[in-house]
Short mmCIF file of C-alpha atoms in Angstrom, two decimals:
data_model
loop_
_atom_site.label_atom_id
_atom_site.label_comp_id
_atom_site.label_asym_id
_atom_site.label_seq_id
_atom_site.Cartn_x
_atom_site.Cartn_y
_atom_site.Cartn_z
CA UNK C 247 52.01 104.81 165.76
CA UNK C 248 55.09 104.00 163.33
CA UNK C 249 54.57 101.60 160.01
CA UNK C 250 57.61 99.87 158.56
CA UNK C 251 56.77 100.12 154.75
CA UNK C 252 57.76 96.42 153.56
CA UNK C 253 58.96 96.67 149.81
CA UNK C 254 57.73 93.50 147.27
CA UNK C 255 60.76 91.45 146.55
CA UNK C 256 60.00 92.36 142.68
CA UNK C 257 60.77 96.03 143.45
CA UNK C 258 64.02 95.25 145.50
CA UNK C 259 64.85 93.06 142.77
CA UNK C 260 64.33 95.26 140.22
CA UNK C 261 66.00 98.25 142.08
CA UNK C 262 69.61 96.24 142.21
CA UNK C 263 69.21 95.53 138.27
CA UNK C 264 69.11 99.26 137.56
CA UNK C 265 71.42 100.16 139.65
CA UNK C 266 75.19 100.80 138.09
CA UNK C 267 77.37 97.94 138.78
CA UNK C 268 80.91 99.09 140.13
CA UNK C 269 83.95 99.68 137.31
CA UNK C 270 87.00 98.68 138.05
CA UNK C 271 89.84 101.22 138.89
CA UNK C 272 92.50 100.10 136.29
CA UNK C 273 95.92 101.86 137.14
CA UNK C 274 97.45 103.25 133.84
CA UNK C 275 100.90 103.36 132.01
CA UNK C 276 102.41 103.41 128.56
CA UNK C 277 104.86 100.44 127.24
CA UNK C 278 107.68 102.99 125.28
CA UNK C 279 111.25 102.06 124.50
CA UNK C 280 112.14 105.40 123.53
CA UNK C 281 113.65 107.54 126.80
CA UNK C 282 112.49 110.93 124.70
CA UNK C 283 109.00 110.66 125.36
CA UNK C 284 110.04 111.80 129.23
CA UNK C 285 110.47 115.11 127.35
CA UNK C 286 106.90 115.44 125.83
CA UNK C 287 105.28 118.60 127.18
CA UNK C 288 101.99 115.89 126.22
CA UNK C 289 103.38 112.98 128.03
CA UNK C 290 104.47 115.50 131.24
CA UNK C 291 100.55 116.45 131.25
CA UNK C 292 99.36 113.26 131.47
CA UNK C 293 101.02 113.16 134.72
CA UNK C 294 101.45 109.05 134.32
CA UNK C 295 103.78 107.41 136.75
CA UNK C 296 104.08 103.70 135.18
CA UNK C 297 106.12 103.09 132.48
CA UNK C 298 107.14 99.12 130.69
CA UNK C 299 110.06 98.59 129.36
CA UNK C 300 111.35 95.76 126.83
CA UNK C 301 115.32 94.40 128.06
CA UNK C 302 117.50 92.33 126.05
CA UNK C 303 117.96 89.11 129.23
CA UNK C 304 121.70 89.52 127.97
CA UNK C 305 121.97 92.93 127.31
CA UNK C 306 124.72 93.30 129.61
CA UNK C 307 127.18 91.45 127.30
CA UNK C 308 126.70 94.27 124.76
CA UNK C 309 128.15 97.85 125.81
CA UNK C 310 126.05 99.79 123.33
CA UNK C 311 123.07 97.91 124.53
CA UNK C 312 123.95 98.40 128.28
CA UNK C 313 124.45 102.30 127.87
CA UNK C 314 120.91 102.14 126.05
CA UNK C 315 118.92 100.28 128.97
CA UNK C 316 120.49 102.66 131.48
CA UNK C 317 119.72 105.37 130.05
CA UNK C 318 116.28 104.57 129.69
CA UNK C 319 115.88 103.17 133.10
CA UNK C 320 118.10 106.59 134.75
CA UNK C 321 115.50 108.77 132.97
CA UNK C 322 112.96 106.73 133.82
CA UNK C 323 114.00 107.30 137.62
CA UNK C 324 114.51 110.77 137.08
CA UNK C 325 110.90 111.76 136.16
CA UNK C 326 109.65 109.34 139.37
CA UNK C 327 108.45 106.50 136.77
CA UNK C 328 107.85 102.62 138.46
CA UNK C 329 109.31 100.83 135.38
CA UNK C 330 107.74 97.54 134.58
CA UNK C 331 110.92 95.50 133.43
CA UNK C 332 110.11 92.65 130.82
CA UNK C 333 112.50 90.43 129.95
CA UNK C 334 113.15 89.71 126.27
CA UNK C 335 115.37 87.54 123.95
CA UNK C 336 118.47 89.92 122.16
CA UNK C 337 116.97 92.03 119.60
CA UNK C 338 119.32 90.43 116.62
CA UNK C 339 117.72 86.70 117.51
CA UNK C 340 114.17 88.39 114.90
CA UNK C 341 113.99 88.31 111.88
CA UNK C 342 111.07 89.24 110.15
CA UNK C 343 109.24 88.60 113.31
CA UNK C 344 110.80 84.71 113.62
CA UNK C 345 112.78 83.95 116.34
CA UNK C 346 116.73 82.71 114.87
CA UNK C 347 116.50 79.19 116.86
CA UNK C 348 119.71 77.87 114.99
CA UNK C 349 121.49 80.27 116.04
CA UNK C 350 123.98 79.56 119.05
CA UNK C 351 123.72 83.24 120.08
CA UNK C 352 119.97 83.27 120.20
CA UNK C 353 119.63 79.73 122.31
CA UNK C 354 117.39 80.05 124.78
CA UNK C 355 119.46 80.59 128.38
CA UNK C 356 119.10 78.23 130.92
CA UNK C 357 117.60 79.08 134.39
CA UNK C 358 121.09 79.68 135.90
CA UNK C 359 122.38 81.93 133.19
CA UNK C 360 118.98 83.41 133.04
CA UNK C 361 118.89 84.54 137.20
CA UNK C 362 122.54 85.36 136.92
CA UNK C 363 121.06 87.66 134.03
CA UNK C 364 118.57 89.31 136.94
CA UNK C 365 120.78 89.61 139.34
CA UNK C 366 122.85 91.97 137.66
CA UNK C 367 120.25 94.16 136.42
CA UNK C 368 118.92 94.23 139.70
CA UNK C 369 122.52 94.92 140.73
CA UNK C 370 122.65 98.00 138.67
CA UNK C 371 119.15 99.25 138.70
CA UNK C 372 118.70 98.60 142.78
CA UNK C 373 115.59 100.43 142.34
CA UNK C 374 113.01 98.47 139.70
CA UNK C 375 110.91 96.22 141.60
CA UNK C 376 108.01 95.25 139.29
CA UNK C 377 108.98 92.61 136.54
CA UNK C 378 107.71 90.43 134.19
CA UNK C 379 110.20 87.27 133.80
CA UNK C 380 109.92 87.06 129.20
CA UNK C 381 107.95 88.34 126.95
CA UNK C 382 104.83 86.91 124.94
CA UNK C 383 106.41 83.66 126.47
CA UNK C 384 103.70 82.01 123.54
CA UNK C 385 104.40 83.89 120.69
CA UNK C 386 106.26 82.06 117.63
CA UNK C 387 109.14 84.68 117.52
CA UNK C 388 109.94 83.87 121.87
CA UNK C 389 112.17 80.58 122.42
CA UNK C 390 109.25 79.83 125.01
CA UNK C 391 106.60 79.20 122.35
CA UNK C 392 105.35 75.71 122.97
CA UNK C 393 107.57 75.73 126.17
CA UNK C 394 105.16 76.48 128.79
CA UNK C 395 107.95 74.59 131.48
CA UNK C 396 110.74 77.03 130.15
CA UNK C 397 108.87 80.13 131.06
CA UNK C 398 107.91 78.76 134.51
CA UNK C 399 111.35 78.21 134.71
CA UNK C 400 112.46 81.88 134.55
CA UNK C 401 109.44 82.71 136.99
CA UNK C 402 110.77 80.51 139.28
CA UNK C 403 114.58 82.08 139.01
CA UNK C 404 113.28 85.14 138.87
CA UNK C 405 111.05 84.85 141.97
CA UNK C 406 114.10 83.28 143.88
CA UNK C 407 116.45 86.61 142.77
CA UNK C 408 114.19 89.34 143.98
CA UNK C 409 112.26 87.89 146.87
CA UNK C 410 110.37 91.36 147.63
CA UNK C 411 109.81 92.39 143.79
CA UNK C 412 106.22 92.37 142.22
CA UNK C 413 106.81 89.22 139.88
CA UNK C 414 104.40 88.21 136.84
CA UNK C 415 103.93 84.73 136.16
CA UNK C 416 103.19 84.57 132.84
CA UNK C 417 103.19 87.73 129.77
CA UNK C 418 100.85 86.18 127.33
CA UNK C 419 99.38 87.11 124.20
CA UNK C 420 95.90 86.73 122.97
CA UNK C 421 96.40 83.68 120.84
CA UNK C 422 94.12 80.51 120.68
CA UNK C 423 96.69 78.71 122.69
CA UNK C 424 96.59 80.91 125.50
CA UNK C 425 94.24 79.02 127.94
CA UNK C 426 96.13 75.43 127.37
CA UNK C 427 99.59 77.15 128.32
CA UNK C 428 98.83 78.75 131.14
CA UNK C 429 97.57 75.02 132.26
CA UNK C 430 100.59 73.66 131.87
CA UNK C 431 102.71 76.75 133.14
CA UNK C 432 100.51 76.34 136.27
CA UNK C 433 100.96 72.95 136.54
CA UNK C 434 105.02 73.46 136.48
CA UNK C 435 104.69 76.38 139.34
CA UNK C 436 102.13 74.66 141.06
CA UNK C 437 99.55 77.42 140.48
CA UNK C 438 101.79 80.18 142.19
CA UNK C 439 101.34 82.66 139.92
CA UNK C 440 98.92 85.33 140.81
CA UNK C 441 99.66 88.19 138.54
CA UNK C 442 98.89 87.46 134.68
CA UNK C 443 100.25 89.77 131.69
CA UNK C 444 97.71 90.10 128.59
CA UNK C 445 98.67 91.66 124.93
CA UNK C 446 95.21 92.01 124.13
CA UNK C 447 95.62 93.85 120.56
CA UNK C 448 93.39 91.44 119.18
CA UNK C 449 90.50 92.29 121.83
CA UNK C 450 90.95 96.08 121.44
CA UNK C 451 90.97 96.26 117.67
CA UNK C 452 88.06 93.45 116.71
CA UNK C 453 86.03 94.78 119.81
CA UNK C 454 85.87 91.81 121.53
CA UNK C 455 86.89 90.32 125.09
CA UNK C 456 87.51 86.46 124.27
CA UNK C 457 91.33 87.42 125.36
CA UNK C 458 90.40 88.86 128.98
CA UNK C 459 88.25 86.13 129.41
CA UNK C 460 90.46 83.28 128.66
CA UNK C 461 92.76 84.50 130.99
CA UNK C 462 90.77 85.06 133.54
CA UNK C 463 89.04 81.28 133.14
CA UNK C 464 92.09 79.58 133.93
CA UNK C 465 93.92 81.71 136.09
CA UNK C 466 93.53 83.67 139.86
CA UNK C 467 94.66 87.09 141.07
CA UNK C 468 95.31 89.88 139.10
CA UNK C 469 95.37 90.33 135.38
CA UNK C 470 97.66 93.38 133.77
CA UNK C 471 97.24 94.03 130.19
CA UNK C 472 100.68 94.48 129.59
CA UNK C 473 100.86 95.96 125.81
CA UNK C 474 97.61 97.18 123.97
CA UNK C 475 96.25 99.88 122.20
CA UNK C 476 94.89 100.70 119.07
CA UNK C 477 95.88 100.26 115.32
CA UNK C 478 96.71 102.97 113.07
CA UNK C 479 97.82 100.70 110.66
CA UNK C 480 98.94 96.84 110.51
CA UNK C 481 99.26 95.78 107.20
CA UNK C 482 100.09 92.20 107.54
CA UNK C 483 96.73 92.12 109.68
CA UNK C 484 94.50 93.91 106.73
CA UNK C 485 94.58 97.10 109.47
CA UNK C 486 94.80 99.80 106.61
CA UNK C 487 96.22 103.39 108.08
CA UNK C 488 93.37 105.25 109.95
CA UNK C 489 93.82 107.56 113.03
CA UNK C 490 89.94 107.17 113.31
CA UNK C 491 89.95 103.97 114.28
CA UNK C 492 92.40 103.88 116.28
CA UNK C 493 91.41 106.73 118.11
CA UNK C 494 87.90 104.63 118.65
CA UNK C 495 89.50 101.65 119.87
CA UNK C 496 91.86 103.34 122.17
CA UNK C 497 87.86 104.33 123.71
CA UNK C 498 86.64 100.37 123.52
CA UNK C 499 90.37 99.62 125.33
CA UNK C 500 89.69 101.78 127.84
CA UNK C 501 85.74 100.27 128.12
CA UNK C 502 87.11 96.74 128.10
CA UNK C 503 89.63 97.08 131.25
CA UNK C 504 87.03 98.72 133.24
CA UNK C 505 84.58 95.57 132.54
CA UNK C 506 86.51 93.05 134.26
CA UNK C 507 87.44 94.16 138.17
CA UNK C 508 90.30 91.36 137.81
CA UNK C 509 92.45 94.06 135.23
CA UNK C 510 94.07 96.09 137.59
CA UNK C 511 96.86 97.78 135.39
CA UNK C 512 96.81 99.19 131.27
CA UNK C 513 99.89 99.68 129.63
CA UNK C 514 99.08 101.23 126.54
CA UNK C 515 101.88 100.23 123.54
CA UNK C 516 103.34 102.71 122.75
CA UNK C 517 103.54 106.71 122.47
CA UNK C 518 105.27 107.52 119.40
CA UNK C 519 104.00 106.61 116.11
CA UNK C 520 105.57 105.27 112.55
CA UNK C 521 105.78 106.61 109.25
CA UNK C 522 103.00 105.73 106.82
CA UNK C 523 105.60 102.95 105.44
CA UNK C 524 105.69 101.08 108.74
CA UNK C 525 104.04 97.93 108.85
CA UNK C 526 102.98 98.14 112.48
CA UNK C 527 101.78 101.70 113.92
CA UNK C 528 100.10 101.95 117.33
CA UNK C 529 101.48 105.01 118.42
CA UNK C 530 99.39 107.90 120.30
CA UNK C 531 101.43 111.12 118.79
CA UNK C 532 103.31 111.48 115.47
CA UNK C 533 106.98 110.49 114.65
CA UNK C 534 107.52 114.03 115.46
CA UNK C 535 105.79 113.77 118.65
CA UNK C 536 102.66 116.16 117.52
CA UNK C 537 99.25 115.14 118.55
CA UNK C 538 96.85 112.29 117.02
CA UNK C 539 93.56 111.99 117.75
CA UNK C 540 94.31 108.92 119.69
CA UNK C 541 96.01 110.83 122.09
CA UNK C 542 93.04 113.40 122.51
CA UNK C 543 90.46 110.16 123.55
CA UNK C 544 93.72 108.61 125.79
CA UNK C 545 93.66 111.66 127.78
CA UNK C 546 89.77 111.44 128.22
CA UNK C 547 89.56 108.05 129.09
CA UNK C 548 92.31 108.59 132.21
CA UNK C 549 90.13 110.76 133.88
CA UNK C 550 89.22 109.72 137.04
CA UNK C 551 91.52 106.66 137.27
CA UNK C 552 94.36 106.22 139.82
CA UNK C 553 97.29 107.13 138.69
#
């Protein structure tokens, strides 16, 4: 005679709160503007296949600057790399981290200059599918800051240029305005948007999650942290030089993405590092390209991830 052995609830219950809860599977890149670090016998071992890239919107207009970008982007195709293309205001518009709004040069384009713009870098670079429309569209240095309706704009040309691309709707970074712009660049898309780009720095190096987690409370879909990584130094943010720390908050970076099943991609920023004088250093390796200890817990933390 056969006895089905009935379990209490209580165990059952108990049973699903010890068991391990399912990490996500965050897909992994580096955001690098420098084409050299396809030559890094490191880099080559990693065997990464995403790389982001920063591009002038008007870089076309500049031959020194075009030769630059396709460089980059040729190499980039040459060592099989899906380049996340992020659209940027021209490099001479900063100073000292401000954005030169006075300046006729450095006016923000409007959406028909602006898809004319991605049309001819899709043009030339047939190839790059995955791109994010501007960059840190809420930062004070971007001529989107306080103009949530300006980025949607360029989502909206951008969508409408490159139909089948991968498209993000908004490149954000972990500010205390984050949550209220994304409202209102949902509201001007309509809540279309379903791929959301985070610079969490401020996450990664305070150990903390309030920047994953105001994205994900006002948005749906998928949630990229676009540029992050640790600090080896950031003076103006009282982050004195230490390739300890950073190497330990590369680890909590790594921790963090695999939290939240919504983060589906890492781009860490960047590979090469500064001199001690810098005032912003995030860089896994040395100027020279020799190893940091950052780079030593970056390759731990990959394994087992989807490349």
């Amino acid at each position: 005679m056969r006895y089905r052995v009935i379990l209490p609830i209580a165990v059952l219950l108990a049973a699903l709160l010890v068991a391990p809860a399912a990490q996500a599977k965050v897909r992994v890149g580096l955001s690098e503007q420098s084409p050299t670090v396809f030559d890094q016998s490191n880099w080559a071992q990693l065997k990464l296949k995403r790389v982001r890239y920063i591009v002038s919107w008007d870089y076309a207009k500049y031959p020194g600057e075009n030769a630059e970008v396709s460089h980059f982007m040729n190499t980039a195709r040459a060592h099989k790399q899906e380049v996340l293309v992020t659209f940027n205001a021209h490099r001479g518009c900063f100073v000292n981290n401000k954005y030169k709004k006075k300046s006729k040069a450095c006016k923000a384009p409007s959406a028909k200059a602006y898809k004319a713009a991605v049309k001819g870098f899709r043009k030339q670079f047939p190839y790059t599918k995955v791109f994010a429309p501007w960059n840190e569209v809420n930062h004070v240095s971007q001529p989107t800051y306080r103009k949530p309706k300006l980025a949607a704009r360029y989502y909206k040309a951008m969508k409408s240029a490159c139909k089948k691309c991968t498209v993000m709707a908004a490149d954000v970074l972990d500010s205390s305005d984050v949550k209220s712009y994304l409202r209102k660049f949902q509201r001007a898309t309509k809540g279309k948007g379903r791929i959301w780009g985070l610079h969490n720095y401020k996450d990664v190096n305070r150990r903390q999650s309030k920047g994953v987690r105001n994205v994900a409370a006002v948005t749906k879909g998928q949630i990229w942290l676009t540029e992050t990584g640790g600090f080896v130094q950031f003076k103006t943010s009282g982050f004195r030089y230490s390739l300890k720390r950073a190497a330990q908050r590369t680890k909590y970076m790594f921790k963090l993405a695999r939290k939240n099943k919504r983060v589906k991609r890492l781009y860490n920023y960047r590979w090469f590092g500064e001199p001690r004088s810098a005032r912003f250093d995030a860089g896994l390796v040395n100027p020279d390209g020799s190893s940091r200890p950052g780079l030593k817990q970056f390759r731990k933390s990959i394994k087992g991830l989807p490349r």
